[in-house]
Coordinates of C-alpha atoms and ligand atoms in Angstrom, one line a residue:
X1 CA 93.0 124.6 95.0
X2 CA 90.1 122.2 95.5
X3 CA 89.3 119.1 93.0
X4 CA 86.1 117.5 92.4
X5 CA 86.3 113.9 91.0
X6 CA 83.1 112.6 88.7
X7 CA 82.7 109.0 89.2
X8 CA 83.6 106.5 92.4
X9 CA 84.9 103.6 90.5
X10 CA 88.1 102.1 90.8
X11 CA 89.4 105.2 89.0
X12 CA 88.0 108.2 90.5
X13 CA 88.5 106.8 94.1
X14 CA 92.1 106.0 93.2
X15 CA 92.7 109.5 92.2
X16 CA 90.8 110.6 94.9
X17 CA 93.1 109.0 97.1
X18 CA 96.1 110.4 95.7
X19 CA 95.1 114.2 95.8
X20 CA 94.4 113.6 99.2
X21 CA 97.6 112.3 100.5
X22 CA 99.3 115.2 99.1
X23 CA 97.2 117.3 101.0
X24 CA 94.4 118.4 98.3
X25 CA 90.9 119.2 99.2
X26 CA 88.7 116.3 97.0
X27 CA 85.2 115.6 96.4
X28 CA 83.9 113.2 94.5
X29 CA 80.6 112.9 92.6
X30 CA 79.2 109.2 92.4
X31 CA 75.8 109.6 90.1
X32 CA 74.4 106.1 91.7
X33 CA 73.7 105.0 95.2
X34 CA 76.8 103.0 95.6
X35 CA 80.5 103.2 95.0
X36 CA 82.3 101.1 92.5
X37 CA 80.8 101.3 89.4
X38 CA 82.0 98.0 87.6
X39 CA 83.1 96.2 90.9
X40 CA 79.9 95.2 92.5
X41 CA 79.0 92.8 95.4
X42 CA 76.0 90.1 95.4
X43 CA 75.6 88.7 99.1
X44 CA 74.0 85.3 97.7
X45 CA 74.1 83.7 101.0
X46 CA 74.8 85.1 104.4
X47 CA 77.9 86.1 104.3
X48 CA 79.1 85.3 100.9
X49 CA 79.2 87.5 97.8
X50 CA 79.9 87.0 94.8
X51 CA 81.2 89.2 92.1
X52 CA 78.8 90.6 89.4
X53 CA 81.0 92.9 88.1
X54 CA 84.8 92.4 87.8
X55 CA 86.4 89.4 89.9
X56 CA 90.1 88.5 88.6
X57 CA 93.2 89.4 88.8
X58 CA 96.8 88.0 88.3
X59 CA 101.0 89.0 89.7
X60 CA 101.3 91.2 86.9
X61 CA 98.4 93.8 88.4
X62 CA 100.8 95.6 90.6
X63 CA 99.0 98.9 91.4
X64 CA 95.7 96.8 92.4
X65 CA 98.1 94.4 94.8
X66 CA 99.5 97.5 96.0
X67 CA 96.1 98.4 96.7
X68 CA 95.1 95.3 98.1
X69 CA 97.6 95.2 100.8
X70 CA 97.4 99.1 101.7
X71 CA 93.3 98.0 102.7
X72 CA 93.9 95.2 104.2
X73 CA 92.3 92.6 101.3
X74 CA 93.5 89.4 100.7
X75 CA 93.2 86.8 97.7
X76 CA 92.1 83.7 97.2
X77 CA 92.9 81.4 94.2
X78 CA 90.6 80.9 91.4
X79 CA 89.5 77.3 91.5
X80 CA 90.4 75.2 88.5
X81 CA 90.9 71.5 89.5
X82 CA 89.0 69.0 87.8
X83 CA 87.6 67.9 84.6
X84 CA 86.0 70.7 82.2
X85 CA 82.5 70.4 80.4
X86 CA 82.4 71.5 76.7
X87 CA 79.1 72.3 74.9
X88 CA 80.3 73.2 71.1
X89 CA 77.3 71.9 69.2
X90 CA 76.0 68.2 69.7
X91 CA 76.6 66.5 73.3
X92 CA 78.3 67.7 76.0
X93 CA 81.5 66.6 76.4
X94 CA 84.2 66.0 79.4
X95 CA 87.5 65.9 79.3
X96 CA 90.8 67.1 81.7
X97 CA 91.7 70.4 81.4
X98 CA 90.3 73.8 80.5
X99 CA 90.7 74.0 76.1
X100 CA 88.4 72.9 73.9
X101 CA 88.5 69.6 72.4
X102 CA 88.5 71.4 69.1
X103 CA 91.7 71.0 66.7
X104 CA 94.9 71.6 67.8
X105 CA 95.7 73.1 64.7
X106 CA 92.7 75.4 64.6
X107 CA 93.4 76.5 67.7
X108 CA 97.4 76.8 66.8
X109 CA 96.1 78.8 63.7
X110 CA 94.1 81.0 65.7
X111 CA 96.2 82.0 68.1
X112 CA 99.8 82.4 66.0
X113 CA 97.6 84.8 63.9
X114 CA 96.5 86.8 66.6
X115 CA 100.4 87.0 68.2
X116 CA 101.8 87.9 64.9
X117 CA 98.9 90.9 64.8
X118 CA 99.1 92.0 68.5
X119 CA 103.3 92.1 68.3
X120 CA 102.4 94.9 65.2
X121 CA 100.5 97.2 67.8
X122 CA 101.9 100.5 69.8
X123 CA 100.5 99.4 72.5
X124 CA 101.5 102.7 74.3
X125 CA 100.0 104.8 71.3
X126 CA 98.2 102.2 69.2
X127 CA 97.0 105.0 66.6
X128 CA 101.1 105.3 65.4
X129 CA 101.1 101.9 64.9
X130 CA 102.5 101.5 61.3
X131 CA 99.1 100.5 59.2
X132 CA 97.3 102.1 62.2
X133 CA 94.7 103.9 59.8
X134 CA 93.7 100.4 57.9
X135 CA 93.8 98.3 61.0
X136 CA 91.2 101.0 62.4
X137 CA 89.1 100.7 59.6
X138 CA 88.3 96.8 59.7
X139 CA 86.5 95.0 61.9
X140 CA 88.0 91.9 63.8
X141 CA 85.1 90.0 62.3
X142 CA 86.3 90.9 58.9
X143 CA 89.8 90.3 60.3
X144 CA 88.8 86.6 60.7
X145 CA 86.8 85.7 58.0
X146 CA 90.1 87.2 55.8
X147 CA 92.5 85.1 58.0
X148 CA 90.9 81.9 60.0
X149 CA 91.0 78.9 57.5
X150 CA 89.9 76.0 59.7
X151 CA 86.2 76.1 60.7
X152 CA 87.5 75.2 64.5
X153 CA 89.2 78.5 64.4
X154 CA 86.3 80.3 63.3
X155 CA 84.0 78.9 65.4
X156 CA 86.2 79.7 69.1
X157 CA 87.4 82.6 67.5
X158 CA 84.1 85.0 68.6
X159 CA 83.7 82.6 72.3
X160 CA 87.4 83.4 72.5
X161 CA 86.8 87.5 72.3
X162 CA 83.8 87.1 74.0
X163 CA 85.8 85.9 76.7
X164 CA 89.0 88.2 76.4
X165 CA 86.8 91.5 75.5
X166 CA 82.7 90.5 76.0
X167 CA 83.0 91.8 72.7
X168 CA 81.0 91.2 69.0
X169 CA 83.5 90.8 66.7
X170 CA 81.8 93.0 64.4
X171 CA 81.5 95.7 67.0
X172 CA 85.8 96.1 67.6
X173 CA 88.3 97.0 65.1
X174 CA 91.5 94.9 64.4
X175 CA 93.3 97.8 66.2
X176 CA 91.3 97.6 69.4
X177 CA 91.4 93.9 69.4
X178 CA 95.1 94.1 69.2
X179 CA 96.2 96.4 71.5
X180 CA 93.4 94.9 74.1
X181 CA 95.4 91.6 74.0
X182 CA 98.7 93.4 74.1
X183 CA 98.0 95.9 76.8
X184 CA 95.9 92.8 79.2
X185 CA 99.6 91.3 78.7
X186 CA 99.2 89.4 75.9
X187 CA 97.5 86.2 74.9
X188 CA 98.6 83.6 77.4
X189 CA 98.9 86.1 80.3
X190 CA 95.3 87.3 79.3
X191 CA 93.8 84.1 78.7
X192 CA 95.3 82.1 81.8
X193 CA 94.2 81.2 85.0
X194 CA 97.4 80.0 86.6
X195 CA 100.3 82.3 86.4
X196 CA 97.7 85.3 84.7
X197 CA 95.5 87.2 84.8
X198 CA 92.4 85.2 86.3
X199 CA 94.7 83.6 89.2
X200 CA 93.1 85.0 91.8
X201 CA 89.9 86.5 93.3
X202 CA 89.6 88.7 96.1
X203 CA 88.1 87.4 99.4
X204 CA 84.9 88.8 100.0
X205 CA 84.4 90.4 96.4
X206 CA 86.2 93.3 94.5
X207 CA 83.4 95.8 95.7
X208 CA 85.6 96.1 99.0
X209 CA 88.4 97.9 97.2
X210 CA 85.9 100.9 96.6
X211 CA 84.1 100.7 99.7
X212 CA 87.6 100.9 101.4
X213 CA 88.7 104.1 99.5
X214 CA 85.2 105.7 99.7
X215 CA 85.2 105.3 103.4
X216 CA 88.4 107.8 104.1
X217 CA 86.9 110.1 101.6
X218 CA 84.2 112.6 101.0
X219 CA 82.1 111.1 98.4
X220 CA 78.8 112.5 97.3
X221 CA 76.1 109.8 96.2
X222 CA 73.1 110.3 94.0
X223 CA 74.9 113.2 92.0
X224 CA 74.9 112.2 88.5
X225 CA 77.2 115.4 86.9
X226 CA 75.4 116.9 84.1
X227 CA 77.9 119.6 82.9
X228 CA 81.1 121.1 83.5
X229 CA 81.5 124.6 82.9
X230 CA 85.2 126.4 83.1
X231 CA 85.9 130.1 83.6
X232 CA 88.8 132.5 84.7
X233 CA 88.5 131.2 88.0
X234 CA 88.0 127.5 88.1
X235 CA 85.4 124.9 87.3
X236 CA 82.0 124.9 88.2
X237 CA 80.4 121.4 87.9
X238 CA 76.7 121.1 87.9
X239 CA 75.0 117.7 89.4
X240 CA 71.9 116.5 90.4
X241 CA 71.2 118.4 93.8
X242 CA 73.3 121.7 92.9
X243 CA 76.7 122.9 91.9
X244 CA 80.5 122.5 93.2
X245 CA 82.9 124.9 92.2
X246 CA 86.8 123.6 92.1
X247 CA 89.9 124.2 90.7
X248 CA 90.8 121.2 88.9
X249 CA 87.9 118.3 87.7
X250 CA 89.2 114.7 87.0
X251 CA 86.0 112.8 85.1
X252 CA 86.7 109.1 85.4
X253 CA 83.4 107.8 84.0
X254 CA 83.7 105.4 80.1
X255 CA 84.1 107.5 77.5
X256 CA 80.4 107.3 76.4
X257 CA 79.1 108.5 79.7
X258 CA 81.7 111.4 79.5
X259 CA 80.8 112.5 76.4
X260 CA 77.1 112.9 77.4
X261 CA 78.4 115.8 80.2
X262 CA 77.6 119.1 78.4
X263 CA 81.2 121.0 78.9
X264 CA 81.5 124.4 78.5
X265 CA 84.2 125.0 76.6
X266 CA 82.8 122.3 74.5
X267 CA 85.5 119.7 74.2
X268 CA 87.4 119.4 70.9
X269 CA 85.6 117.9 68.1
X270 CA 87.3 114.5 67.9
X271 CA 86.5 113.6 71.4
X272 CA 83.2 114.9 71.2
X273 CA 82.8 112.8 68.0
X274 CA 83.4 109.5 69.6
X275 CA 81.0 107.6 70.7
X276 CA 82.4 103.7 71.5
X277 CA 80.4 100.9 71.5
X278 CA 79.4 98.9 74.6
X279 CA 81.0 95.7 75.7
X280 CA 78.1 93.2 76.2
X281 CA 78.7 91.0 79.3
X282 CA 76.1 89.6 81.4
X283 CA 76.8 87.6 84.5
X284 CA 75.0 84.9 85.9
X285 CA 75.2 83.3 88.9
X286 CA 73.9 80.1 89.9
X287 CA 74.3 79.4 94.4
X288 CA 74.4 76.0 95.4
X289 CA 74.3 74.8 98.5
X290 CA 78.0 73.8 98.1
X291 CA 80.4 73.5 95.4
X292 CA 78.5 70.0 94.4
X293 CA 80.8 69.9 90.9
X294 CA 83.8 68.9 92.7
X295 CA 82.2 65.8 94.2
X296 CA 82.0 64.7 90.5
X297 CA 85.3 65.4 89.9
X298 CA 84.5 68.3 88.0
X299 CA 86.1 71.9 87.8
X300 CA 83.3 74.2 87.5
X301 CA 84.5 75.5 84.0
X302 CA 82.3 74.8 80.9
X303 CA 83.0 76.4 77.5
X304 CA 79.3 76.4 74.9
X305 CA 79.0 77.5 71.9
X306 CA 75.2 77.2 72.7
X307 CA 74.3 79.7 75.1
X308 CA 73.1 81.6 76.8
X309 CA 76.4 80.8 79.6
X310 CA 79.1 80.8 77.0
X311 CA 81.5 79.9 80.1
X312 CA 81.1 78.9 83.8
X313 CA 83.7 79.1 86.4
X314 CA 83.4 78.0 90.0
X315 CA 83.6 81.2 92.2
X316 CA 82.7 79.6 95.2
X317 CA 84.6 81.1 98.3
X318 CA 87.9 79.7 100.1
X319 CA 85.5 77.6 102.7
X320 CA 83.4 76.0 100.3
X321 CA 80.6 77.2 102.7
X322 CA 78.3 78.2 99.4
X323 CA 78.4 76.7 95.8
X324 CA 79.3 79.9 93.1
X325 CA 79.0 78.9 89.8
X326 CA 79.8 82.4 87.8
X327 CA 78.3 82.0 84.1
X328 CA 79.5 84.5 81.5
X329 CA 76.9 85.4 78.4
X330 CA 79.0 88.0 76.1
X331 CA 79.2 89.6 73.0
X332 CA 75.9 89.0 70.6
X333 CA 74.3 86.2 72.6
X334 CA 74.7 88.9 75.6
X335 CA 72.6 91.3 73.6
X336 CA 69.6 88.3 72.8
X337 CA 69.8 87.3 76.6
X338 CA 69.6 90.6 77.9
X339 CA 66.7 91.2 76.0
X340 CA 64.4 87.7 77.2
X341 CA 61.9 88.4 80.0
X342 CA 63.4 87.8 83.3
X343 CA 61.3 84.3 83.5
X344 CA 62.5 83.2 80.1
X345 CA 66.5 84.2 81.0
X346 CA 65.8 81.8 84.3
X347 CA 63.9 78.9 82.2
X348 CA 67.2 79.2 79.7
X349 CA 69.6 79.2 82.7
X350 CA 68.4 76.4 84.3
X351 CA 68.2 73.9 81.2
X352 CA 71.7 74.7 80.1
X353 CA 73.1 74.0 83.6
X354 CA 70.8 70.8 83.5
X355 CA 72.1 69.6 80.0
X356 CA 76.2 70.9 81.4
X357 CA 75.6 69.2 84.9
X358 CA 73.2 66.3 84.6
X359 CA 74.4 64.9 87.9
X360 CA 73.7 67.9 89.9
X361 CA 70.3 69.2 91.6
X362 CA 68.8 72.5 90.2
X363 CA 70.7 75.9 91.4
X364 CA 68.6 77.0 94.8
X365 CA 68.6 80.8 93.4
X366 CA 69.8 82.3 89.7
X367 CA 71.2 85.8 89.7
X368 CA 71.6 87.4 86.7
X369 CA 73.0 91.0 86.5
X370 CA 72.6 92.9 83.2
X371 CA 75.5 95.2 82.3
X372 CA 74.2 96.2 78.6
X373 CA 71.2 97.7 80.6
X374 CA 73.2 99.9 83.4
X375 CA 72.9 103.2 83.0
X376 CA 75.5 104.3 84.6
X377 CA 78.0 102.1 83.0
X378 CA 76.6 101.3 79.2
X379 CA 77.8 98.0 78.8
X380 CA 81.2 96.0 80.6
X381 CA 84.1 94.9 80.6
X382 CA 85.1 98.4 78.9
X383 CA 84.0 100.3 76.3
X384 CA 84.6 98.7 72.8
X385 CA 86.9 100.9 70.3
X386 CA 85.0 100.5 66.7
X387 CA 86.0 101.3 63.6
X388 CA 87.8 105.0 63.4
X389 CA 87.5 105.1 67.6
X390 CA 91.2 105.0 68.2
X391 CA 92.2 107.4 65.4
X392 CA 89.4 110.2 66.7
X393 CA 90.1 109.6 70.5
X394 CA 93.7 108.0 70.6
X395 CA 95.8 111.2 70.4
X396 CA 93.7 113.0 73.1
X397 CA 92.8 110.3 75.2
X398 CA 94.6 111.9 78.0
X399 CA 95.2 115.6 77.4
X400 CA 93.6 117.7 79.5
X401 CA 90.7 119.9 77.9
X402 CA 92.0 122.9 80.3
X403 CA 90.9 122.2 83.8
X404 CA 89.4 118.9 83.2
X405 CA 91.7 115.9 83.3
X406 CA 90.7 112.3 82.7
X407 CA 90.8 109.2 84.4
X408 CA 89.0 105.6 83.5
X409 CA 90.3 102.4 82.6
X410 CA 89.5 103.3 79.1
X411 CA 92.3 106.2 79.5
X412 CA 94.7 103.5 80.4
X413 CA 97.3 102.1 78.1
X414 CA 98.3 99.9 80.1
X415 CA 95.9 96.9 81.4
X416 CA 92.8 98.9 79.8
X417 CA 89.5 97.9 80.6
X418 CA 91.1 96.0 83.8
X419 CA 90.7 97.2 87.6
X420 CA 94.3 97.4 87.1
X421 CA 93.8 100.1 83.7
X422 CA 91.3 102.2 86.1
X423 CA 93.9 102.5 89.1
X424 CA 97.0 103.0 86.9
X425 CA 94.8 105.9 85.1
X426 CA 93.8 107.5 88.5
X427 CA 97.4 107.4 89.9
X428 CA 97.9 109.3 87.0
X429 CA 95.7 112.2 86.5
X430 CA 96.5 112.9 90.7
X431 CA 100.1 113.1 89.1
X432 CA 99.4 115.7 86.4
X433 CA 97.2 117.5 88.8
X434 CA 99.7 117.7 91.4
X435 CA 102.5 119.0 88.8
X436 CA 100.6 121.4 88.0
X437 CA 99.7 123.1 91.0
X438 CA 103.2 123.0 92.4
X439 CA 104.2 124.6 89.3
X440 CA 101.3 127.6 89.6
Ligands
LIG1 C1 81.0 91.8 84.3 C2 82.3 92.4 84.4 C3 83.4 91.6 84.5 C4 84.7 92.1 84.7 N1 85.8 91.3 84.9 C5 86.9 91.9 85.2 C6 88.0 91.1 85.8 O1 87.8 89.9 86.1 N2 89.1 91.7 86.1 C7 89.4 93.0 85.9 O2 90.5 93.5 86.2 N3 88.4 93.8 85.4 C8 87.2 93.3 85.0 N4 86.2 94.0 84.6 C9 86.4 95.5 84.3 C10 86.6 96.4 85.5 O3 85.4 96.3 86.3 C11 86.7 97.8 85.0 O4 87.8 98.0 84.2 C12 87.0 98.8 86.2 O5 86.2 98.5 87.3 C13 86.6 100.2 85.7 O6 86.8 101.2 86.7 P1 86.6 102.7 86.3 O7 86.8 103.5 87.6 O8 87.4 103.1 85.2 O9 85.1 102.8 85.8 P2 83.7 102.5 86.5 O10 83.9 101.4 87.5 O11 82.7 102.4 85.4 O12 83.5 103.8 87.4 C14 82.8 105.0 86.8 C15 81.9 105.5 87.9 O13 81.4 106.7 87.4 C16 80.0 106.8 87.7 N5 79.3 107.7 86.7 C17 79.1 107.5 85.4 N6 78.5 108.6 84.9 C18 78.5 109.6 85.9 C19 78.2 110.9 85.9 N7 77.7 111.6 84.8 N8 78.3 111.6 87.1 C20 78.8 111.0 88.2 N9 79.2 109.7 88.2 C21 79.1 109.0 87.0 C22 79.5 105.4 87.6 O14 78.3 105.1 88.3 C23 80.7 104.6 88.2 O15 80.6 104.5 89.6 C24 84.9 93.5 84.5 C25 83.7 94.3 84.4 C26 82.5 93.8 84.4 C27 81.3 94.7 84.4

């Protein structure tokens, strides 16, 4: 029996993949003209791209290393040598290594409390974590304001999330913070470049993983899938140029784009109910002509608290052939950036990597790629759980609704909203499908 896969990200392709090598017919729908959803390639010089959608990964990410090596895609560390450059109201400060020079005790404060609250969290089932239904309720802003004494703490707290999640701290509960942190691998794994989860970048950019995958496959482009209709015989799922009738449908699209699908059965009420809020990342890429920073001494990595570049990292490839500096603008500064006239999000761009690197000639070309704005994903790195999310959609986040199974890094507990969440959760709905027909 044939399946038709909606979506040609990371976790659609995956599954796609999978059905396949067991020998099952597979189609997949892909409602833009490209693969790869939240991986996406810039070619900001000849040659060299850069990452505008994800970029990192670290040794924990097993499936997407497995992956790596089965296409033929190879890594290259994430550059960190050097001095940092830290913005945090007044001048802007230099100084060896990558934290803050805020107080060590702030920080200390900050990040025991969010240990002792991430060690409380299922992170296999976060809604039967014991207190589940209060930590649901509040907000992680509300969470800090109740437990963040030191105005250092509450002041990196929201850059800090903004980092981890591109989240508001308004906009997540204390649940979803939680079991994010827990289920990336905790804090330090999360947080670190060396030995975590930013350690390394994959040569040539992330979009390759997809591009890979589509190519053995038979992927449809243009076909946004508008409803999904079961009967006695199969599924019938309607798109943009027609209808394909399968046996089995995997939708691997965020949880907000899947709940805009009209399926027939409708789906059950609390998954129909929940909505999620977007994360709000923009990136922002400034091209040198080569990495100039390290001339100075400098690592590429800047922490603000003015923005709009809340952080800069130097993505610049292995041959130092092009200067990459990646800026990230998250969370509620995201949301005011995104909405400047392209001229104004330029002008702003260039004076705060003016005031961060006085030494350094203006950027030759500023790419900025809006995430918030993209139809087809509504808002990056992952959907954002709110307040009541993970009690509505926890339980059912990966029961089937009859023929339909779901895939996404959202329907991952493990490493979810990660390449590594979306690849884990495609492996898996190939699984269940595959069980299933070799019980029939
Ligand atoms: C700026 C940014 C930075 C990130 N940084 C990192 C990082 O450093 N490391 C990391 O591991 N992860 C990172 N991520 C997250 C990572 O990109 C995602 O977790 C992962 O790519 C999600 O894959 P997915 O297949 O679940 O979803 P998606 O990639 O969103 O794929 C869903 C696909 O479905 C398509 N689609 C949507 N609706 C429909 C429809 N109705 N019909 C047909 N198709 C549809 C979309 O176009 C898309 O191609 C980042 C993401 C962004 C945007």
């Amino acid at each position: 029996m044939s399946v038709v896969v909606v979506g040609a990200g990371l976790a659609g392709l995956t599954a796609a993949r999978d059905l396949l090598a067991r020998d099952i017919e597979v189609t997949v729908l892909e409602a833009r003209d490209r693969v790869g959803g939240r991986t996406y390639g810039l070619e900001v010089a000849p040659g060299v791209w850069a990452d505008a959608g994800a970029a990192y990964l670290g040794h924990r990410h097993t499936e997407l290393t497995a992956l790596l090596a089965e296409l033929d895609l190879k890594t290259t560390p994430t550059a960190m040598a050097g001095d940092s450059r830290f913005e945090l109201g007044g001048d802007v400060g230099t100084r060896a290594g990558r934290f803050p020079p805020l107080s060590a005790v702030a920080l200390g404060e900050l990040f025991d409390a969010l240990t002792d609250l991430c060690a409380k969290v299922r992170v296999d089932a976060p809604w039967l974590t014991p207190d589940a239904a209060d930590l649901d309720r509040r907000t992680a802003a509300g969470w800090a304001a109740e437990h963040l004494r030191h105005p250092d703490a509450r002041r990196f707290f929201p850059l800090f999330l903004g980092e981890m999640m591109a989240a508001d701290p308004a906009a997540v509960s204390v649940l979803h913070m939680a079991f994010y942190l827990r289920s990336g691998g905790g804090l330090r794994y999360l947080n670190a470049f060396a030995g975590g989860a930013q350690e390394d970048r994959i040569d040539g950019g992330a979009h390759q993983v997809c591009e890979r995958l589509a190519a053995r496959l038979d992927v449809r482009l243009g076909e946004p899938v508008r409803a999904i209709h079961q009967d006695g015989d199969g599924v019938i799922v309607v798109s943009a140029s027609g209808q394909v009738r399968a046996g089995t449908v995997v939708v691997a699209v965020p949880p907000a784009l899947a709940g805009a699908i009209d399926f027939r059965p409708g789906l059950p009420t609390p998954r129909a109910r929940t909505a999620t809020a977007p994360g709000c990342a923009v990136k922002v890429h400034l091209i040198y002509p080569r990495p100039l920073w390290r001339e100075y001494g400098l690592s590429g990595w800047t922490v603000n608290a003015t923005g709009p570049l809340l952080s800069t990292v130097d993505d610049s490839p292995p041959d130092g052939g092009a200067g990459v500096l990646t800026g990230f603008v998250t969370g509620s500064e995201a949301h005011r950036f995104a909405a400047l006239p392209a001229a104004e999000r330029r002008e702003r761009v260039l004076a705060q990597a003016a005031r961060l690197f006085p030494e350094l000639p203006a950027p030759a070309q500023v790419h900025v790629t809006d995430w918030i704005g993209e139809e087809y994903s509504r808002g990056c790195y992952a959907a954002l759980f709110g307040p009541g999310d993970w009690g509505l959609l926890g339980p059912g986040l990966i029961a089937p609704h009859g023929r339909v199974h779901w895939a996404g890094t959202e329907t991952s507990t493990e490493f979810f909203g990660l390449m590594e969440g979306a690849i884990r959760s495609g492996h898996r709905a190939a699984t269940a499908i595959a069980e299933t027909q070799e019980e029939q």
